[in-house]
XYZ file of C-alpha atoms in Angstrom:
767
model
C 85.336 185.370 183.791
C 87.984 183.629 181.789
C 88.070 179.908 181.046
C 90.624 177.636 179.447
C 90.045 176.279 175.990
C 88.903 172.852 177.193
C 86.659 174.295 179.950
C 84.952 176.626 177.517
C 84.298 173.783 175.088
C 82.674 171.594 177.764
C 80.611 174.459 179.173
C 79.221 175.519 175.812
C 78.313 171.958 174.873
C 76.249 171.720 178.063
C 74.391 174.952 177.429
C 71.425 175.642 175.178
C 71.226 178.342 172.559
C 70.213 179.318 169.052
C 71.893 176.275 167.480
C 71.163 172.685 168.558
C 74.845 171.863 168.761
C 77.995 173.990 168.699
C 81.496 172.578 168.506
C 84.332 174.885 169.548
C 87.795 173.651 168.793
C 90.558 175.762 170.237
C 93.709 174.546 168.654
C 95.878 176.607 170.936
C 98.681 176.787 168.356
C 98.505 180.166 166.633
C 99.617 180.328 162.969
C 102.151 182.997 162.121
C 101.980 184.760 158.772
C 104.857 186.810 157.424
C 103.433 189.788 155.591
C 105.853 191.880 153.591
C 103.501 194.741 152.740
C 100.810 196.564 154.705
C 98.507 199.327 153.653
C 96.473 201.831 155.562
C 92.735 201.326 155.893
C 91.330 203.921 153.554
C 88.171 204.198 151.564
C 88.235 202.355 148.242
C 91.447 200.577 149.235
C 91.958 198.033 146.448
C 95.291 196.732 147.767
C 95.684 193.237 149.195
C 95.090 192.901 152.932
C 97.690 191.470 155.340
C 95.693 188.327 156.089
C 95.485 185.006 154.316
C 91.934 183.938 153.375
C 90.432 180.972 155.237
C 90.882 177.683 153.431
C 88.172 175.159 152.735
C 89.958 172.437 154.725
C 88.104 171.082 157.779
C 89.379 172.242 161.166
C 91.950 169.785 162.481
C 90.530 167.373 165.014
C 86.904 168.373 164.429
C 84.284 165.654 163.990
C 81.963 165.885 160.956
C 79.501 168.741 161.406
C 75.847 168.917 160.423
C 74.646 171.658 158.063
C 73.352 173.811 160.911
C 76.495 173.570 163.033
C 79.308 176.081 163.345
C 82.844 174.854 163.813
C 85.622 177.150 164.849
C 89.078 177.245 166.338
C 90.914 180.025 168.167
C 94.057 180.708 170.129
C 92.046 181.663 173.235
C 88.401 181.499 174.225
C 86.302 183.353 176.777
C 82.714 182.504 177.699
C 80.322 184.782 179.563
C 77.719 182.367 180.886
C 75.450 185.135 182.177
C 75.246 187.016 178.860
C 75.685 183.804 176.827
C 78.488 185.536 174.892
C 81.443 183.706 173.415
C 84.623 185.681 172.667
C 87.312 184.015 170.565
C 90.728 185.603 170.144
C 93.870 184.854 168.213
C 93.555 183.685 164.597
C 89.904 182.761 164.848
C 88.511 180.332 162.189
C 84.783 179.696 161.714
C 83.097 177.379 159.185
C 79.426 176.798 158.440
C 77.776 175.490 155.250
C 80.723 176.483 153.068
C 80.903 179.982 154.612
C 84.347 180.522 156.134
C 85.589 183.356 158.361
C 88.985 184.339 159.697
C 89.599 187.248 162.122
C 91.703 188.398 165.059
C 88.672 188.426 167.364
C 85.097 187.218 167.160
C 82.370 188.071 169.681
C 79.278 185.890 169.375
C 76.082 186.700 171.227
C 74.276 183.375 171.301
C 71.019 184.959 172.463
C 70.693 187.390 169.532
C 72.710 185.365 166.999
C 74.882 188.403 166.268
C 78.533 187.860 165.440
C 80.998 190.767 165.493
C 84.452 190.137 164.020
C 87.293 192.633 164.228
C 90.887 192.862 163.108
C 92.171 191.537 159.750
C 88.938 189.880 158.674
C 88.537 187.569 155.681
C 85.262 185.872 154.750
C 84.972 183.332 151.924
C 81.722 182.103 150.394
C 81.211 178.720 148.678
C 81.773 180.341 145.255
C 85.299 181.381 146.269
C 84.709 185.160 146.595
C 86.668 186.668 149.495
C 85.540 189.708 151.499
C 88.096 191.565 153.652
C 87.393 194.225 156.278
C 88.378 195.822 159.598
C 85.042 195.106 161.302
C 82.100 192.999 160.250
C 78.687 192.516 161.861
C 77.289 189.106 160.926
C 74.499 186.748 161.799
C 75.548 183.339 163.021
C 74.849 181.908 159.569
C 77.986 183.822 158.418
C 76.113 184.716 155.207
C 75.139 188.338 155.698
C 76.394 191.390 157.507
C 77.890 194.885 157.351
C 81.629 195.359 156.773
C 83.823 198.398 157.431
C 86.694 199.138 155.008
C 85.501 196.336 152.748
C 87.496 194.617 149.991
C 85.912 191.841 147.915
C 88.247 189.693 145.802
C 86.140 187.848 143.227
C 86.914 184.270 142.300
C 86.225 185.037 138.604
C 88.672 187.938 138.634
C 88.488 191.519 139.816
C 88.032 193.246 143.159
C 85.620 195.692 144.806
C 86.438 198.112 147.622
C 84.459 200.620 149.707
C 84.459 202.365 153.072
C 81.433 200.271 154.053
C 79.629 197.400 152.419
C 76.630 195.182 153.057
C 76.585 191.463 152.332
C 73.126 189.904 152.065
C 72.251 186.309 152.871
C 71.939 185.474 149.145
C 75.520 186.673 148.593
C 74.685 190.074 147.091
C 77.266 192.705 148.047
C 76.222 196.373 148.085
C 78.885 199.050 148.450
C 78.584 202.805 148.882
C 81.238 205.105 147.357
C 83.067 202.138 145.928
C 85.599 201.150 143.274
C 86.039 198.129 140.989
C 89.026 196.903 138.981
C 90.123 193.611 137.400
C 93.716 194.843 137.253
C 96.702 193.897 139.340
C 97.290 196.212 142.301
C 100.848 195.064 142.952
C 104.001 195.080 140.866
C 105.951 191.900 140.162
C 108.081 192.765 143.203
C 105.064 192.981 145.513
C 104.908 196.761 145.757
C 101.491 198.472 145.631
C 100.573 200.239 142.410
C 97.624 202.087 141.010
C 95.525 199.797 138.771
C 95.646 200.609 135.070
C 91.935 201.361 135.148
C 89.158 201.295 137.683
C 85.542 202.361 137.943
C 84.479 204.483 140.907
C 80.790 204.868 141.624
C 78.342 206.188 144.189
C 76.861 202.719 144.508
C 78.133 199.342 143.335
C 76.215 196.064 143.607
C 77.708 192.640 142.987
C 75.289 189.791 142.220
C 77.168 186.451 142.466
C 74.121 184.542 141.188
C 74.411 186.492 137.909
C 78.199 186.973 138.042
C 77.583 190.652 137.311
C 78.488 194.058 138.766
C 76.000 196.975 138.651
C 76.938 200.658 138.929
C 75.138 203.894 139.695
C 76.910 207.235 139.225
C 80.041 205.630 137.828
C 83.210 207.086 136.351
C 86.068 205.435 134.485
C 89.592 206.270 135.650
C 92.549 205.478 133.376
C 96.028 205.361 134.908
C 94.805 207.212 137.974
C 93.235 210.058 135.993
C 89.467 210.515 135.683
C 88.572 209.804 132.063
C 84.840 210.012 131.438
C 81.562 209.715 133.315
C 79.480 206.582 132.808
C 75.705 206.178 132.911
C 74.000 203.499 134.956
C 75.383 200.249 133.571
C 76.581 196.761 134.454
C 79.084 194.186 133.211
C 79.920 190.519 133.845
C 82.971 189.418 135.807
C 85.480 186.724 134.928
C 84.904 184.589 131.862
C 81.133 184.944 131.814
C 79.298 186.932 129.162
C 76.037 188.822 129.050
C 74.230 191.350 126.907
C 75.770 194.803 126.741
C 78.044 197.242 124.945
C 81.505 196.106 123.879
C 84.613 198.234 123.482
C 84.094 200.984 120.883
C 86.495 201.437 117.977
C 87.719 204.743 116.566
C 89.442 205.151 113.206
C 90.002 207.537 110.325
C 90.394 206.884 106.611
C 90.728 209.208 103.659
C 87.651 207.805 101.899
C 85.207 207.356 104.780
C 86.427 209.996 107.213
C 86.129 209.546 110.966
C 84.587 206.250 112.055
C 82.942 205.236 115.333
C 81.915 201.601 115.787
C 79.932 200.678 118.921
C 79.319 196.910 119.128
C 76.417 195.653 121.245
C 76.335 191.991 122.278
C 73.008 190.239 122.804
C 73.195 186.992 124.767
C 70.406 184.878 123.322
C 71.356 181.752 125.290
C 74.459 180.305 126.958
C 75.433 178.865 123.567
C 74.122 181.598 121.232
C 74.989 185.244 120.791
C 74.409 188.132 118.397
C 76.610 191.208 118.059
C 75.187 194.265 116.303
C 77.617 197.027 115.368
C 76.615 200.351 113.829
C 79.496 202.089 112.027
C 79.071 205.861 111.937
C 81.195 207.824 109.427
C 81.732 211.523 108.964
C 81.968 211.380 105.141
C 79.651 208.561 104.048
C 76.440 206.885 105.119
C 76.481 204.553 108.145
C 77.079 200.833 107.817
C 75.450 198.007 109.803
C 77.388 194.939 110.926
C 75.948 191.767 112.463
C 77.707 188.708 113.864
C 75.789 185.620 115.010
C 77.430 182.532 116.542
C 76.042 179.321 117.965
C 77.629 176.326 119.659
C 76.060 172.915 120.140
C 77.225 169.517 121.312
C 77.989 168.446 117.740
C 79.573 171.615 116.390
C 79.303 175.337 115.817
C 78.650 177.926 113.173
C 79.166 181.660 112.770
C 77.593 184.129 110.338
C 79.006 187.625 109.856
C 77.748 190.356 107.535
C 77.922 194.034 106.547
C 75.502 196.225 104.616
C 75.545 199.883 103.580
C 74.912 202.198 100.659
C 77.691 204.187 99.028
C 79.068 205.282 95.694
C 81.027 202.787 93.618
C 82.277 202.369 90.070
C 82.757 199.316 87.891
C 85.747 201.040 86.257
C 88.676 199.648 88.254
C 91.442 200.729 85.869
C 90.942 204.505 86.142
C 92.677 206.240 89.043
C 89.743 208.617 89.678
C 86.642 207.081 88.050
C 83.829 209.565 87.356
C 80.996 207.136 86.574
C 80.163 206.418 90.219
C 76.658 205.673 91.405
C 74.934 204.985 94.705
C 74.511 201.257 95.275
C 73.595 198.824 98.022
C 76.816 197.142 99.064
C 77.719 194.446 101.531
C 79.546 191.284 102.437
C 78.637 188.015 104.156
C 81.047 185.588 105.783
C 80.064 182.293 107.387
C 81.815 179.210 108.699
C 80.455 175.988 110.194
C 81.776 172.636 111.389
C 79.889 169.694 112.880
C 81.220 166.366 114.156
C 78.431 163.772 113.992
C 80.485 160.735 115.004
C 84.210 160.180 115.603
C 84.488 159.459 111.857
C 81.823 161.597 110.161
C 81.943 165.394 110.010
C 80.658 168.253 107.875
C 82.134 171.703 107.366
C 81.639 174.685 105.134
C 82.446 178.324 104.562
C 80.635 181.146 102.799
C 82.193 184.393 101.509
C 80.331 186.707 99.153
C 80.721 190.423 98.377
C 78.487 192.665 96.307
C 81.433 194.119 94.351
C 85.205 193.982 94.031
C 86.201 197.003 96.096
C 83.842 196.871 99.097
C 86.190 194.884 101.357
C 89.168 197.140 100.636
C 87.271 200.396 100.929
C 85.923 199.552 104.399
C 89.138 197.841 105.524
C 87.503 194.466 106.117
C 89.842 192.220 104.115
C 92.687 192.362 101.573
C 91.820 189.041 99.932
C 91.524 189.129 96.161
C 89.542 185.882 95.921
C 86.645 184.690 98.077
C 86.271 180.934 98.335
C 83.040 179.143 99.271
C 83.269 175.498 100.297
C 81.160 172.628 101.620
C 82.454 169.194 102.657
C 81.031 165.995 104.078
C 83.793 163.599 105.060
C 84.536 160.377 106.879
C 88.004 159.686 108.267
C 88.660 156.125 109.404
C 91.754 154.315 110.577
C 92.731 153.281 107.029
C 90.206 155.098 104.852
C 89.075 158.552 103.792
C 85.880 159.595 102.010
C 84.738 163.116 101.139
C 82.107 164.835 99.040
C 83.072 168.467 98.482
C 82.143 171.486 96.462
C 83.505 174.994 96.114
C 83.029 178.206 94.187
C 85.291 181.243 93.862
C 84.402 184.912 93.585
C 87.244 186.936 92.116
C 88.003 190.467 93.302
C 90.953 190.919 90.966
C 91.052 193.692 88.420
C 90.335 192.463 84.857
C 89.505 188.911 86.024
C 86.273 187.663 84.455
C 83.916 186.119 86.975
C 82.512 183.866 84.270
C 85.886 182.127 83.968
C 85.989 181.208 87.665
C 85.265 177.483 88.167
C 82.447 176.024 90.236
C 83.384 172.561 91.481
C 80.324 170.489 92.333
C 80.788 167.843 93.330
C 84.237 166.451 94.013
C 84.107 162.901 95.359
C 87.284 161.421 96.787
C 87.780 157.980 98.353
C 91.077 156.545 99.585
C 91.904 153.328 101.377
C 95.181 151.887 102.619
C 95.805 148.208 103.267
C 98.723 145.840 103.677
C 100.074 143.891 100.727
C 99.644 140.187 101.613
C 102.065 138.969 98.906
C 105.140 141.222 98.736
C 104.660 143.248 101.892
C 104.429 147.007 102.022
C 101.354 149.185 101.738
C 98.823 149.696 98.969
C 96.689 152.809 98.582
C 93.576 152.846 96.437
C 92.134 156.179 95.332
C 88.956 156.903 93.401
C 88.178 160.509 92.496
C 85.671 162.423 90.396
C 85.268 166.140 89.775
C 82.888 168.341 87.798
C 84.008 171.892 86.964
C 81.472 174.339 85.544
C 81.934 177.925 84.381
C 79.166 180.340 83.483
C 81.255 181.782 80.641
C 84.083 179.371 80.004
C 85.309 175.818 79.652
C 83.525 172.999 81.496
C 85.347 169.825 82.532
C 84.344 166.528 84.116
C 86.996 164.133 85.383
C 87.110 160.685 86.985
C 90.047 158.424 87.802
C 91.046 155.385 89.814
C 94.615 154.736 90.979
C 96.688 152.205 92.894
C 100.039 152.942 94.556
C 102.224 150.310 96.159
C 105.131 151.236 98.466
C 107.520 148.976 100.310
C 110.441 150.089 102.495
C 113.488 147.931 103.230
C 116.775 148.401 105.124
C 119.924 146.787 103.754
C 122.760 145.295 105.788
C 124.850 148.403 105.025
C 122.215 150.739 106.414
C 120.644 152.019 103.195
C 116.929 152.777 103.262
C 115.363 151.609 99.988
C 111.779 152.398 98.980
C 110.156 150.807 95.929
C 107.022 152.366 94.405
C 104.659 151.217 91.681
C 101.873 153.512 90.498
C 99.028 153.002 88.027
C 96.051 155.211 87.179
C 93.261 155.344 84.659
C 91.566 158.667 83.743
C 88.389 159.643 81.927
C 87.783 163.286 80.906
C 85.017 165.189 79.181
C 85.333 168.858 78.261
C 83.596 171.461 76.121
C 83.955 175.155 75.196
C 87.744 174.742 75.066
C 88.210 177.819 72.853
C 87.193 180.070 75.769
C 90.483 179.170 77.536
C 93.180 181.642 76.475
C 96.263 179.445 77.077
C 96.311 176.739 74.399
C 98.204 174.175 76.494
C 95.491 174.348 79.153
C 92.574 173.541 76.828
C 92.843 169.855 75.996
C 90.801 168.192 73.279
C 87.060 168.775 73.070
C 84.833 165.847 74.084
C 85.624 162.560 75.829
C 89.249 161.561 76.373
C 90.906 158.712 78.225
C 94.384 158.330 79.645
C 96.479 155.621 81.276
C 99.311 156.496 83.661
C 102.037 154.239 85.025
C 105.311 154.745 86.879
C 107.940 152.737 88.737
C 110.358 154.281 91.228
C 113.229 153.277 93.480
C 114.441 155.677 96.179
C 117.679 155.031 98.082
C 118.840 156.946 101.167
C 122.137 156.230 102.924
C 122.407 158.151 106.203
C 125.772 158.665 107.932
C 125.555 159.809 111.566
C 128.339 161.005 113.842
C 129.195 163.334 116.696
C 130.363 166.885 116.100
C 131.146 169.786 118.501
C 129.193 168.224 121.345
C 126.208 167.392 119.156
C 125.311 165.147 116.255
C 125.471 165.535 112.507
C 123.795 163.492 109.794
C 124.660 163.354 106.082
C 122.208 161.502 103.855
C 123.015 161.079 100.147
C 119.868 160.239 98.178
C 119.219 158.857 94.702
C 115.830 158.283 93.078
C 115.054 156.558 89.766
C 111.629 157.037 88.158
C 110.518 155.283 84.971
C 107.344 156.387 83.162
C 106.186 155.811 79.562
C 104.878 158.532 77.266
C 101.525 159.666 78.588
C 98.634 161.346 76.817
C 98.914 164.738 78.494
C 98.154 167.594 76.098
C 94.813 166.126 74.990
C 93.684 166.378 78.621
C 92.550 169.807 79.949
C 94.809 171.328 82.602
C 92.766 172.735 85.473
C 94.812 172.010 88.627
C 98.414 171.484 87.451
C 99.288 174.936 86.149
C 101.552 176.506 88.780
C 104.497 174.112 88.467
C 107.949 175.096 89.695
C 110.938 173.079 90.867
C 111.683 173.469 94.564
C 112.787 171.399 97.542
C 109.271 170.107 98.239
C 108.822 168.343 94.881
C 112.442 167.508 93.988
C 111.962 163.814 94.888
C 108.215 163.675 94.199
C 106.826 160.957 91.952
C 105.094 163.691 89.946
C 106.508 167.233 90.001
C 103.208 168.672 88.710
C 100.717 169.739 91.389
C 97.198 168.325 91.126
C 96.048 165.476 88.872
C 95.657 166.890 85.339
C 99.323 166.610 84.383
C 101.740 163.755 85.100
C 105.460 163.899 84.401
C 105.969 161.205 81.773
C 109.750 161.201 81.439
C 112.092 158.709 83.064
C 114.625 160.449 85.230
C 117.276 160.169 87.908
C 117.217 162.576 90.837
C 120.204 162.911 93.130
C 121.038 165.073 96.094
C 121.906 165.107 99.747
C 120.427 166.126 103.059
C 122.515 167.411 105.960
C 121.412 167.985 109.553
C 123.411 169.356 112.474
C 122.045 169.368 116.020
C 124.025 171.201 118.697
C 122.920 172.453 122.112
C 120.711 175.430 121.292
C 121.422 175.313 117.546
C 120.159 173.266 114.603
C 120.869 173.325 110.874
C 118.997 171.423 108.150
C 119.738 171.640 104.454
C 118.830 169.772 101.279
C 120.271 170.180 97.786
C 119.700 168.294 94.555
C 119.175 168.067 90.811
C 117.479 165.700 88.371
C 118.444 164.334 84.952
C 115.914 163.212 82.363
C 116.950 159.887 80.843
C 114.764 160.136 77.740
C 115.360 162.545 74.859
C 111.747 163.200 73.895
C 110.285 166.654 74.352
C 108.858 167.485 77.729
C 105.555 169.144 78.546
C 107.138 171.128 81.374
C 107.231 174.846 80.423
C 110.453 176.784 80.043
C 111.511 178.569 83.186
C 110.210 175.942 85.605
C 113.728 174.543 86.045
C 112.602 171.185 84.619
C 112.292 171.765 80.869
C 115.866 170.654 79.915
C 117.374 167.213 80.444
C 119.398 168.511 83.374
C 117.188 170.396 85.769
C 118.195 173.462 87.711
C 119.732 173.060 91.155
C 117.336 173.538 94.031
C 117.663 173.489 97.787
C 116.561 174.679 101.182
C 118.522 175.661 104.284
C 116.956 176.157 107.694
C 118.903 177.402 110.718
C 117.625 177.893 114.268
C 119.352 179.290 117.326
C 117.324 178.551 120.466
C 114.025 180.411 120.239
C 115.774 183.624 119.188
C 116.764 183.173 115.525
C 115.013 181.284 112.729
C 116.118 181.562 109.090
C 114.673 179.612 106.155
C 116.237 180.027 102.702
C 114.793 178.388 99.564
C 116.518 178.805 96.233
C 116.890 177.563 92.660
C 120.042 178.063 90.589
C 120.252 177.985 86.802
C 122.054 174.809 85.747
C 124.157 176.643 83.144
C 124.823 180.150 84.438
C 124.152 179.574 88.150
C 121.930 182.636 88.113
C 119.414 182.715 90.926
C 116.035 181.804 89.463
C 114.259 181.591 92.812
C 115.425 183.252 95.991
C 113.169 183.171 99.048
C 114.220 184.123 102.574
C 112.101 184.189 105.727
C 113.899 185.287 108.884
C 112.712 185.859 112.446
C 115.018 187.341 115.064
C 114.093 188.187 118.630
C 111.851 187.219 121.495
C 108.094 187.412 121.859
C 108.264 191.002 123.048
C 110.952 192.331 120.687
C 111.425 190.781 117.287
C 112.004 191.463 113.601
C 110.524 189.645 110.612
C 112.034 189.832 107.149
C 110.735 188.114 104.047
C 112.215 188.384 100.565
C 111.071 186.694 97.353
C 112.553 186.933 93.878
C 111.305 184.824 90.954
C 113.505 185.332 87.895
C 112.278 182.623 85.540
C 112.314 184.610 82.267
C 108.755 183.637 81.378
C 106.196 185.992 79.922
C 103.814 183.726 78.010
C 102.282 181.640 80.818
C 99.855 183.363 83.184
C 100.701 181.288 86.270
C 104.497 181.697 86.042
C 105.036 185.449 86.150
C 108.210 186.835 87.705
C 108.048 188.781 90.921
C 110.284 190.439 93.467
C 109.093 191.765 96.810
C 110.257 192.360 100.341
C 108.208 192.120 103.545
C 109.409 193.540 106.841
C 107.784 193.718 110.229
C 108.701 193.929 113.853
C 107.940 194.978 117.381
C 110.200 196.685 119.921
C 109.323 196.689 123.599
C 110.489 200.091 124.793
C 109.235 199.632 128.366
C 107.602 196.887 130.385
C 104.141 197.507 128.914
C 104.954 199.802 125.974
C 105.890 198.649 122.490
C 106.281 200.070 118.992
C 105.396 197.932 115.988
C 105.369 198.233 112.232
C 105.311 196.373 108.935
C 105.661 197.104 105.220
C 105.347 195.366 101.856
C 107.281 196.703 98.868
C 107.006 195.463 95.279
C 110.498 195.456 93.746
C 109.416 194.087 90.355
C 110.105 196.144 87.230
C 109.267 195.705 83.553
C 112.645 194.111 82.867
C 111.608 191.224 85.103
C 107.917 191.060 84.164
C 106.576 192.772 81.055
C 103.073 192.643 82.533
C 104.086 194.464 85.702
C 103.262 198.137 86.254
C 105.739 198.544 89.122
C 108.816 200.733 88.743
C 111.254 198.670 90.818
C 110.292 200.166 94.172
C 106.547 200.313 94.613
C 105.299 200.281 98.226
C 102.029 198.397 98.605
C 101.177 199.368 102.184
C 102.822 199.975 105.521
C 101.739 200.089 109.135
C 103.225 201.813 112.176
C 101.851 201.944 115.696
C 102.453 202.207 119.417
C 100.695 200.098 122.027
C 100.362 199.790 125.772
C 99.278 196.377 127.071
C 99.268 194.954 130.570
C 97.174 192.360 132.359
C 93.881 194.236 131.946
C 94.115 196.942 129.273
C 95.239 197.285 125.676
C 95.577 200.796 124.304
C 97.142 201.614 120.972
C 97.310 203.907 117.956
C 98.043 202.566 114.455
C 98.842 204.451 111.259
C 98.488 202.561 107.992
C 99.010 203.847 104.473
C 97.824 202.144 101.289
C 99.656 203.006 98.081
C 97.403 201.287 95.558
C 94.032 202.533 94.391
C 91.347 200.311 92.903
C 88.103 202.055 92.037
C 86.617 203.682 95.128
C 89.147 201.913 97.375
C 91.521 204.850 97.314
C 95.065 205.048 98.502
C 95.840 207.197 101.509
C 96.289 207.262 105.264
C 94.234 205.360 107.818
C 94.378 205.724 111.598
C 93.011 203.319 114.191
C 92.600 203.841 117.945
C 92.343 200.620 119.974
C 91.028 200.467 123.545
C 90.171 197.133 125.182
C 89.458 196.671 128.903
C 89.311 193.291 130.642
C 85.754 192.393 131.772
C 84.453 195.592 130.185
C 83.279 195.167 126.599
C 85.878 192.533 125.817
């Protein structure tokens, strides 16, 4: 017999059955869903189903339900009192203990507790996983059952499909002749598409408690084509991680031959992991790689290392050295940072290699210096304190390791406070440093300084900044004769130095409208007065690479570091210009300085600062939306206007298609100072998206220096250093690419030649 919605509700409430209380709410308004795409019910159908999943919202009008109660709503309801069978039709919704079901029709046998749902079924568990099917046999707990034409959409990403699947009460889903993919199965326009990759298997089991999928008799399909069979294996879903193999890497190099790297990740704990990677080569012995990382509430650290045995030579100047020998070789790289309180923290890094060519030969790094550091610091609102140390390992040809400094410790304290008398801000700095070399000059340094700054605005709109600076230094040095450059040595033994300077800096900005935007012109003049300072008797460790540019044009001291201070009074003048239009901006600065005193300067020739009039220097930066960015830095000779420094960095394009160009030319006419050598090089790179997911990329570095520019250079005016060219496919769940790189420089056993790399990375599968 057929009853109305209200009659069925009253009748069921009066009856007795498996559950102590059952509330049936027939909201007789049926929801309509416009579905633009339907697919046929086929085995391993990974496409979306034409039904919206049930939401977690309570059923409208339903009173709060106990844990053992089932609430549901339907467009129509029939109740067979003799068989104690309830049949709900028309957009049926059922909720119990976080388990939610939606179907066209649900037949519930209250005597047996069996629930049969048919027609556009969607079941959601408390974790958010959604199971779709054409027919599902459930118990009245809604937790377990058998589903025909099953599709499971996982909350953590990915989907499983099979002709038939079983869902256990603990949430485990077992599928026969099934498929899994984390890829999109629709185009951006909503049309069905084959996933980029999927795994088909005889049996697939999903364990939501472990967030893991297990396979038996699996096979990997790429772009709809069967690729390779897979043994019994498993992998995590979503953002979780677990022990297992990661994506392998394939490459070829002239020195090592074919290479296969198969990383294996070991999950030691939720916050600790170890990755072991054997590297198998066709031409040399294997290499072992290990990577350990750990995260805690206060910080994290990571330790990475390589070890192998291969032939190497200490002769790095011969193209094909013959005195090679088998040696144990390796590299270790570590980094750590811990935050103990909001103010106190500690950090450090470790980088050590057994020899100078290991990193290049095995394509690990192109760095020519490895820096090791350790720092304990406190950063307050108005103070800074740090104890640091560092050591450098050189990988450069003909650099002596014994001349590399070891700094331990460096102690630096700074504090800012307001001036109670004249206003402004005062900064106190106290610093000490000990530099030690195993085969070179040793230096100890300590200083204390005070700097006072006050900023005022005049009635005419000028911004005036007054600065007073004072510092006292104490130095001790020995073994000065081991330093090749005489001006870097200083005087042996203890030396003291007093530094003082006064400065006034005036800016006068003029702002107005222009072409629908704003423009700003700011003339600027700075006066600095400093007495003769005892410079050359002090060793120069950190102020060697001096060069006039836009960043230090108006600096109180144009030398970097602390060991040299510019002791000449001078006037610096220039202007800044800024233009801001809709979608376009332009910033430029240009200036020059004039030394007021006639005494000789300690600034080397070629820096642009050695004569009374300095060279002209400037920077121009132009941006057009997010499509074009150009930065140009330059220095012009004050007499001949020859370009002494010319540096251009340009980026044109979008994220998918772009070009990068970098050009640097240093023409300073210096050949006697090691840190001021001339150089000319060009760097190019780019990527072109040739299809939605396909792109071609490349880069190159070319040394344009010749012996006319730098007598120490071995380049011939066009000397490629290395280039790279590749093609890549990348969508939402796969990255596949081939890269060709060629190195043109040979150092010892790190030979020049071609290298090829094959990249394959799959979402949720070894990645």
